[in-house]
Structure formats: structure tokens, C-alpha cells
Amino acid sequence: MSFRTKDKTMQILSVLKEANKVKKMDRDKESKKKRPIRSACVVVPTFNEANNIKLVLDRIAQNRDEEELKDIKLMTLVVDDSSPDGTADIVRECMKNDKDIHLLSRAEKEGLGAAYIAGMKYSMETLDPDVILEMDADLSHDPADIPRLLRAIKDGADFAIGSRYVKGGSIPKNWGFHRVLISKSANLYTRMILGIKKIQDCTGGFRAIHTSVFDKVDLDLLNVKGYAFQISLLHATNRFGFKITEIPIHFAERNAGKSKIQMSDMIELGLSVLRLRIGTPKVHTHIRRQYAAPMRLEK
């Protein structure tokens, strides 16, 4: 190889190296772009949570003082299934001092999934948030983790799961062997049957979802009313190729009261996973229809 040819080769390599450097800078710049979030709504289903709901609402509101949420309007929509213990009355008292708390009262108890579907639909129709969050009303989910879930959406995720089973996540130390076995077995069963192997916590109920997901995922067609809603929504979101991420959280024992999970919920969950595996219903045409139980939105 002549000196001139060698010199030209070096020049070409130098140009290519510089071009790759520019491309990398562009990619880095693109990755640092934040997705804007104007507002977010935390949907909290309740049934007999009078001993917990005020503390939950107060803890959610505390996030508004966080630097990361200073430009985000953070709202809460409580979906109450006519709790006989006066949960809704406590929410109404809180609403007097906080205009960003809303109450959706339903005439009867129809299950967790039905409550979430009703709450998410009303949230999008009346409050117009960029992000909807799911959270339990018993403080097993720490409201202080809300900014971390929203940060994941800002960073480009469409669906962020507060995960008990990724590195850094945890469950209560006092959970007995059988409870741990049931929880982990349900997750493993779901992951294997539905092929969602990258997600460690498929049944977790602490989530942040960008509302663009619901441009394709029709809540009405998920066809579940109980705890299986969590799996059906995750499966539909995954099928459409949305970006799903997991954020480690500590899942605590409920603050007060008893768990609402019944054996019928576990059976529905197991059967729903099989139905989804055999043949997933259509989930792309968005139809706004009401559930049978009458509802009343209180602002």
C-alpha cells in the first residue's frame, strides 16, 4: 500500500469515526428528552376503607411539594362502591379542602377491575390527565413512590409497574410461606402462559399508564371485573408493543382492615389467563359504554 493510499484510508476512517461520534451524540440527546406531563390522576378504588382513606389522600397530596412534580397537576379520583362504613363521606370532607380530589360513587360493589375501568374512563372524560395511576387504598403502596413512577413515564415508558419482584423490590417479611407461594406462583403462571417473560410482577396494582395506551387498548373489551383486570390490561398493553418498565417498590402490609381478595378472584384470574392465551378478545376499538351499576361523579 502506497503512502498516499494509506493516508486516504486514514482520512476515511477519521471521517467515519467522527460521523459515528455525531450519531452517538444525537442518540444521547434524543434519549435525554423528557416526555411532558401536564397532569396525572391517581385512581383509588375503595370499599370499606374508612380507616385508611384520609391518610392515603393526605400522603398523595404531599407529593405536590416534590420538585419533580412542581409542573404537574396531581389529582386523585376515589371510586367508591357504596361502602357501608362511610368511606365516601370522609372523601367528601377531604374534597372541601382540596379541589384536586374527586369522588365517583357507584351504586353497588362490582369488583376491583370494574371499579378501575369506571374510574379510568371517567378520569379521561372529565379530568383529561396525561397519565393515570393505579394505587391501593390501604397504604400497601407507598404514595411517596408516585414521583418515581411518573419519572419512568417522563423517560419514555408507556406503562410503569411498581414491582415487588425486580431487584430492589420487596414484600412484607411477615408474609407466610403459603402467601408468598401463591403470589409468586400466580406471577410465574401468568408470565409463562402469556409469554410476558420480561415482566417480573404481572399482578402488581401500583402502576402509571400514559393515556396514549388507551388509544389502542379498549377498557370495555377487557371483559373482567375482579383482580384479573391487572393481567388483562398488562397483556393488552404488551400485545400492542407499548414500552413497559418496572420500578422497584416495597409492598407493605395493609395499614388497617382486611384484604378484599376472595377465592373467586383467584379463580377468575386463573381462567382469565387461559382465555387470553387461547384467544385474546379485540382490544383496539374504543367504545364508550357504561357499566350496569349507576354512578355519580362528585367534583
Tab-separated table of C-alpha atoms in Angstrom:
chain	number	residue	atom	x	y	z
A	1	MET	CA	0.000	0.000	0.000
A	2	SER	CA	1.398	3.378	-1.032
A	3	PHE	CA	1.758	6.274	1.380
A	4	ARG	CA	-0.941	8.232	-0.498
A	5	THR	CA	-3.432	5.325	-0.348
A	6	LYS	CA	-2.699	4.774	3.332
A	7	ASP	CA	-3.220	8.462	4.051
A	8	LYS	CA	-6.559	8.466	2.211
A	9	THR	CA	-7.670	5.389	4.163
A	10	MET	CA	-6.822	7.122	7.436
A	11	GLN	CA	-8.826	10.159	6.355
A	12	ILE	CA	-11.851	7.993	5.550
A	13	LEU	CA	-11.598	6.208	8.900
A	14	SER	CA	-11.326	9.552	10.659
A	15	VAL	CA	-14.451	10.838	8.890
A	16	LEU	CA	-16.372	7.658	9.752
A	17	LYS	CA	-15.264	7.889	13.373
A	18	GLU	CA	-16.415	11.497	13.571
A	19	ALA	CA	-19.738	10.599	11.931
A	20	ASN	CA	-20.308	7.813	14.467
A	21	LYS	CA	-19.454	10.224	17.262
A	22	VAL	CA	-22.069	12.691	15.988
A	23	LYS	CA	-24.666	9.914	15.708
A	24	LYS	CA	-23.966	8.839	19.278
A	25	MET	CA	-24.334	12.419	20.488
A	26	ASP	CA	-27.657	12.666	18.647
A	27	ARG	CA	-28.857	9.408	20.211
A	28	ASP	CA	-27.788	10.556	23.669
A	29	LYS	CA	-29.516	13.869	23.146
A	30	GLU	CA	-32.676	12.100	21.997
A	31	SER	CA	-32.631	9.760	24.990
A	32	LYS	CA	-32.392	12.715	27.363
A	33	LYS	CA	-35.560	14.297	26.003
A	34	LYS	CA	-38.327	14.158	28.571
A	35	ARG	CA	-41.922	13.388	27.703
A	36	PRO	CA	-44.006	16.300	29.007
A	37	ILE	CA	-46.631	15.540	31.634
A	38	ARG	CA	-49.140	18.299	32.364
A	39	SER	CA	-51.342	16.356	34.729
A	40	ALA	CA	-51.770	12.953	36.337
A	41	CYS	CA	-54.693	11.292	38.082
A	42	VAL	CA	-54.369	8.619	40.779
A	43	VAL	CA	-57.382	6.284	40.615
A	44	VAL	CA	-58.060	4.706	44.016
A	45	PRO	CA	-60.857	2.094	44.265
A	46	THR	CA	-62.372	1.769	47.743
A	47	PHE	CA	-64.712	-0.489	49.647
A	48	ASN	CA	-64.804	-0.106	53.429
A	49	GLU	CA	-61.559	1.862	53.691
A	50	ALA	CA	-62.736	4.457	56.237
A	51	ASN	CA	-59.713	3.766	58.435
A	52	ASN	CA	-57.256	4.377	55.602
A	53	ILE	CA	-58.626	6.767	53.000
A	54	LYS	CA	-57.871	10.137	54.655
A	55	LEU	CA	-54.261	9.162	55.279
A	56	VAL	CA	-53.945	7.910	51.692
A	57	LEU	CA	-55.326	11.168	50.276
A	58	ASP	CA	-53.061	13.257	52.513
A	59	ARG	CA	-49.998	11.240	51.511
A	60	ILE	CA	-50.819	11.549	47.808
A	61	ALA	CA	-51.228	15.322	48.172
A	62	GLN	CA	-47.807	15.615	49.838
A	63	ASN	CA	-46.218	14.704	46.510
A	64	ARG	CA	-47.257	18.067	45.089
A	65	ASP	CA	-44.432	19.630	47.099
A	66	GLU	CA	-41.838	17.442	45.375
A	67	GLU	CA	-39.532	19.286	42.969
A	68	GLU	CA	-40.145	16.688	40.276
A	69	LEU	CA	-43.900	17.288	40.353
A	70	LYS	CA	-43.863	21.083	40.567
A	71	ASP	CA	-45.175	21.451	36.995
A	72	ILE	CA	-47.616	18.521	37.183
A	73	LYS	CA	-51.218	18.865	38.316
A	74	LEU	CA	-51.703	15.807	40.544
A	75	MET	CA	-55.325	14.745	41.020
A	76	THR	CA	-56.963	11.862	42.866
A	77	LEU	CA	-60.162	10.092	41.850
A	78	VAL	CA	-61.641	7.819	44.517
A	79	VAL	CA	-64.007	5.186	43.117
A	80	ASP	CA	-66.199	4.031	45.992
A	81	ASP	CA	-68.594	1.092	45.716
A	82	SER	CA	-71.134	2.383	48.265
A	83	SER	CA	-69.008	1.462	51.279
A	84	PRO	CA	-71.288	0.995	54.318
A	85	ASP	CA	-68.532	2.239	56.662
A	86	GLY	CA	-68.749	5.836	55.401
A	87	THR	CA	-65.615	5.905	53.232
A	88	ALA	CA	-67.302	8.239	50.728
A	89	ASP	CA	-68.301	10.704	53.478
A	90	ILE	CA	-64.664	11.001	54.556
A	91	VAL	CA	-63.649	11.652	50.950
A	92	ARG	CA	-66.293	14.384	50.688
A	93	GLU	CA	-64.852	16.082	53.769
A	94	CYS	CA	-61.374	15.981	52.228
A	95	MET	CA	-62.752	17.444	48.995
A	96	LYS	CA	-63.787	20.605	50.847
A	97	ASN	CA	-60.120	21.489	51.378
A	98	ASP	CA	-58.618	20.012	48.214
A	99	LYS	CA	-60.098	20.814	44.800
A	100	ASP	CA	-57.967	18.121	43.170
A	101	ILE	CA	-59.752	15.278	44.969
A	102	HIS	CA	-62.731	13.806	43.114
A	103	LEU	CA	-65.223	11.097	44.031
A	104	LEU	CA	-67.003	8.628	41.777
A	105	SER	CA	-69.754	6.876	43.731
A	106	ARG	CA	-71.108	3.592	42.397
A	107	ALA	CA	-74.388	2.005	43.464
A	108	GLU	CA	-73.005	-1.453	44.165
A	109	LYS	CA	-69.832	-3.485	44.523
A	110	GLU	CA	-68.783	-4.996	41.189
A	111	GLY	CA	-65.128	-5.804	41.784
A	112	LEU	CA	-61.719	-4.171	41.500
A	113	GLY	CA	-61.499	-4.368	37.714
A	114	ALA	CA	-64.929	-2.838	37.193
A	115	ALA	CA	-64.009	-0.011	39.587
A	116	TYR	CA	-60.766	0.702	37.733
A	117	ILE	CA	-62.467	0.652	34.344
A	118	ALA	CA	-65.144	3.075	35.543
A	119	GLY	CA	-62.552	5.324	37.192
A	120	MET	CA	-60.163	5.390	34.251
A	121	LYS	CA	-62.941	6.168	31.787
A	122	TYR	CA	-64.352	8.982	33.911
A	123	SER	CA	-60.869	10.312	34.530
A	124	MET	CA	-60.150	10.589	30.807
A	125	GLU	CA	-63.576	12.034	30.044
A	126	THR	CA	-63.719	14.657	32.792
A	127	LEU	CA	-60.200	15.327	34.116
A	128	ASP	CA	-58.141	14.768	30.942
A	129	PRO	CA	-54.832	13.650	32.536
A	130	ASP	CA	-51.725	12.683	30.570
A	131	VAL	CA	-51.060	9.823	32.989
A	132	ILE	CA	-53.368	7.595	35.028
A	133	LEU	CA	-52.027	5.822	38.102
A	134	GLU	CA	-53.446	2.782	39.888
A	135	MET	CA	-52.987	2.511	43.632
A	136	ASP	CA	-54.478	0.535	46.528
A	137	ALA	CA	-56.346	2.392	49.259
A	138	ASP	CA	-54.752	0.568	52.182
A	139	LEU	CA	-51.206	2.044	52.064
A	140	SER	CA	-49.670	-1.227	50.917
A	141	HIS	CA	-48.441	1.025	48.101
A	142	ASP	CA	-46.394	3.989	49.318
A	143	PRO	CA	-47.688	7.256	47.775
A	144	ALA	CA	-44.120	8.586	48.062
A	145	ASP	CA	-43.246	6.317	45.118
A	146	ILE	CA	-45.598	8.187	42.767
A	147	PRO	CA	-42.853	10.587	41.541
A	148	ARG	CA	-40.663	7.600	40.610
A	149	LEU	CA	-43.423	6.056	38.507
A	150	LEU	CA	-44.106	9.382	36.792
A	151	ARG	CA	-40.375	9.794	36.147
A	152	ALA	CA	-40.411	6.487	34.268
A	153	ILE	CA	-43.219	7.801	32.044
A	154	LYS	CA	-41.313	11.055	31.507
A	155	ASP	CA	-38.292	8.998	30.460
A	156	GLY	CA	-40.272	7.275	27.710
A	157	ALA	CA	-42.121	4.329	29.245
A	158	ASP	CA	-45.792	3.958	28.343
A	159	PHE	CA	-46.597	1.664	31.255
A	160	ALA	CA	-44.631	1.683	34.527
A	161	ILE	CA	-45.159	-1.023	37.149
A	162	GLY	CA	-44.264	-0.604	40.807
A	163	SER	CA	-42.651	-4.022	41.093
A	164	ARG	CA	-42.212	-6.226	44.145
A	165	TYR	CA	-40.093	-8.781	42.341
A	166	VAL	CA	-37.346	-6.906	40.499
A	167	LYS	CA	-34.023	-6.163	42.178
A	168	GLY	CA	-34.629	-3.613	44.919
A	169	GLY	CA	-38.304	-4.525	45.329
A	170	SER	CA	-39.684	-6.402	48.330
A	171	ILE	CA	-42.715	-7.887	50.069
A	172	PRO	CA	-43.577	-7.924	53.800
A	173	LYS	CA	-41.227	-10.073	55.851
A	174	ASN	CA	-44.150	-11.414	57.859
A	175	TRP	CA	-45.848	-12.949	54.837
A	176	GLY	CA	-46.227	-16.652	55.463
A	177	PHE	CA	-44.870	-19.333	53.145
A	178	HIS	CA	-48.267	-20.010	51.566
A	179	ARG	CA	-48.955	-16.347	50.782
A	180	VAL	CA	-45.541	-15.907	49.170
A	181	LEU	CA	-46.043	-19.137	47.222
A	182	ILE	CA	-49.462	-18.055	45.922
A	183	SER	CA	-48.202	-14.610	44.865
A	184	LYS	CA	-45.074	-15.844	43.115
A	185	SER	CA	-46.856	-18.816	41.546
A	186	ALA	CA	-49.563	-16.539	40.112
A	187	ASN	CA	-46.878	-14.356	38.561
A	188	LEU	CA	-44.917	-17.290	37.161
A	189	TYR	CA	-48.115	-18.864	35.785
A	190	THR	CA	-49.067	-15.596	34.065
A	191	ARG	CA	-45.600	-14.990	32.640
A	192	MET	CA	-45.278	-18.492	31.224
A	193	ILE	CA	-48.805	-18.862	29.820
A	194	LEU	CA	-48.947	-15.391	28.244
A	195	GLY	CA	-45.286	-15.147	27.285
A	196	ILE	CA	-44.691	-11.941	29.254
A	197	LYS	CA	-41.383	-13.283	30.493
A	198	LYS	CA	-39.567	-9.956	30.784
A	199	ILE	CA	-42.047	-8.670	33.371
A	200	GLN	CA	-41.450	-9.967	36.892
A	201	ASP	CA	-44.582	-8.566	38.589
A	202	CYS	CA	-47.633	-9.126	36.382
A	203	THR	CA	-50.193	-8.912	39.185
A	204	GLY	CA	-48.963	-5.781	40.955
A	205	GLY	CA	-51.515	-2.999	41.311
A	206	PHE	CA	-49.279	0.088	41.617
A	207	ARG	CA	-48.904	1.452	38.092
A	208	ALA	CA	-48.568	4.571	35.956
A	209	ILE	CA	-50.031	4.458	32.441
A	210	HIS	CA	-49.723	7.101	29.747
A	211	THR	CA	-53.204	7.746	28.375
A	212	SER	CA	-51.974	7.210	24.797
A	213	VAL	CA	-52.167	3.485	25.664
A	214	PHE	CA	-55.959	3.783	25.688
A	215	ASP	CA	-55.994	4.996	22.093
A	216	LYS	CA	-55.499	1.316	21.256
A	217	VAL	CA	-56.495	-0.611	24.365
A	218	ASP	CA	-60.268	-0.582	24.884
A	219	LEU	CA	-61.047	-0.899	28.572
A	220	ASP	CA	-64.568	-2.140	27.887
A	221	LEU	CA	-63.299	-5.115	25.928
A	222	LEU	CA	-61.002	-6.408	28.665
A	223	ASN	CA	-64.080	-8.259	29.952
A	224	VAL	CA	-63.004	-8.665	33.603
A	225	LYS	CA	-64.392	-7.293	36.837
A	226	GLY	CA	-62.061	-8.610	39.540
A	227	TYR	CA	-58.325	-8.697	40.219
A	228	ALA	CA	-57.706	-10.314	36.812
A	229	PHE	CA	-58.062	-6.791	35.402
A	230	GLN	CA	-54.387	-6.171	36.184
A	231	ILE	CA	-53.275	-9.063	33.986
A	232	SER	CA	-55.729	-8.327	31.168
A	233	LEU	CA	-54.631	-4.694	30.935
A	234	LEU	CA	-50.942	-5.613	31.031
A	235	HIS	CA	-51.415	-8.296	28.362
A	236	ALA	CA	-53.302	-5.941	26.037
A	237	THR	CA	-50.672	-3.231	26.501
A	238	ASN	CA	-47.890	-5.704	25.779
A	239	ARG	CA	-49.607	-7.027	22.631
A	240	PHE	CA	-49.670	-3.560	21.129
A	241	GLY	CA	-45.943	-3.154	21.663
A	242	PHE	CA	-46.042	-0.341	24.208
A	243	LYS	CA	-42.918	0.180	26.291
A	244	ILE	CA	-43.329	-1.419	29.724
A	245	THR	CA	-40.869	-0.914	32.568
A	246	GLU	CA	-40.660	-1.975	36.215
A	247	ILE	CA	-39.683	0.260	39.130
A	248	PRO	CA	-38.712	-1.477	42.397
A	249	ILE	CA	-41.023	-0.771	45.344
A	250	HIS	CA	-41.578	-2.133	48.827
A	251	PHE	CA	-45.043	-3.642	49.132
A	252	ALA	CA	-46.201	-3.179	52.729
A	253	GLU	CA	-48.842	-4.956	54.784
A	254	ARG	CA	-52.148	-3.079	54.655
A	255	ASN	CA	-52.453	-0.262	57.199
A	256	ALA	CA	-55.881	-1.274	58.562
A	257	GLY	CA	-58.780	-3.552	57.714
A	258	LYS	CA	-58.895	-6.860	55.859
A	259	SER	CA	-57.829	-7.863	52.365
A	260	LYS	CA	-60.655	-7.871	49.794
A	261	ILE	CA	-59.204	-10.726	47.719
A	262	GLN	CA	-61.521	-13.734	47.644
A	263	MET	CA	-61.181	-17.248	46.236
A	264	SER	CA	-63.488	-16.233	43.367
A	265	ASP	CA	-60.919	-13.579	42.384
A	266	MET	CA	-58.167	-16.199	42.221
A	267	ILE	CA	-60.339	-18.481	40.085
A	268	GLU	CA	-61.205	-15.604	37.742
A	269	LEU	CA	-57.520	-14.726	37.484
A	270	GLY	CA	-56.541	-18.268	36.540
A	271	LEU	CA	-59.339	-18.637	33.989
A	272	SER	CA	-58.682	-15.189	32.509
A	273	VAL	CA	-55.053	-16.073	31.824
A	274	LEU	CA	-56.171	-19.226	29.988
A	275	ARG	CA	-58.780	-17.304	27.981
A	276	LEU	CA	-56.183	-14.730	26.994
A	277	ARG	CA	-53.809	-17.495	25.917
A	278	ILE	CA	-56.420	-19.359	23.863
A	279	GLY	CA	-57.837	-16.323	22.124
A	280	THR	CA	-57.494	-12.687	23.082
A	281	PRO	CA	-60.616	-10.570	22.526
A	282	LYS	CA	-60.417	-7.493	20.327
A	283	VAL	CA	-58.859	-4.638	22.269
A	284	HIS	CA	-58.388	-1.898	19.697
A	285	THR	CA	-61.753	-0.241	19.016
A	286	HIS	CA	-62.554	2.237	21.765
A	287	ILE	CA	-66.233	2.028	22.705
A	288	ARG	CA	-67.532	4.259	25.490
A	289	ARG	CA	-70.238	2.296	27.284
A	290	GLN	CA	-71.449	2.415	30.845
A	291	TYR	CA	-71.395	-0.397	33.370
A	292	ALA	CA	-74.758	-1.567	34.642
A	293	ALA	CA	-74.385	-0.064	38.097
A	294	PRO	CA	-75.373	3.627	38.267
A	295	MET	CA	-72.543	6.031	39.040
A	296	ARG	CA	-72.284	9.622	40.224
A	297	LEU	CA	-69.227	11.826	39.780
A	298	GLU	CA	-68.629	14.335	42.548
A	299	LYS	CA	-66.109	17.122	41.886
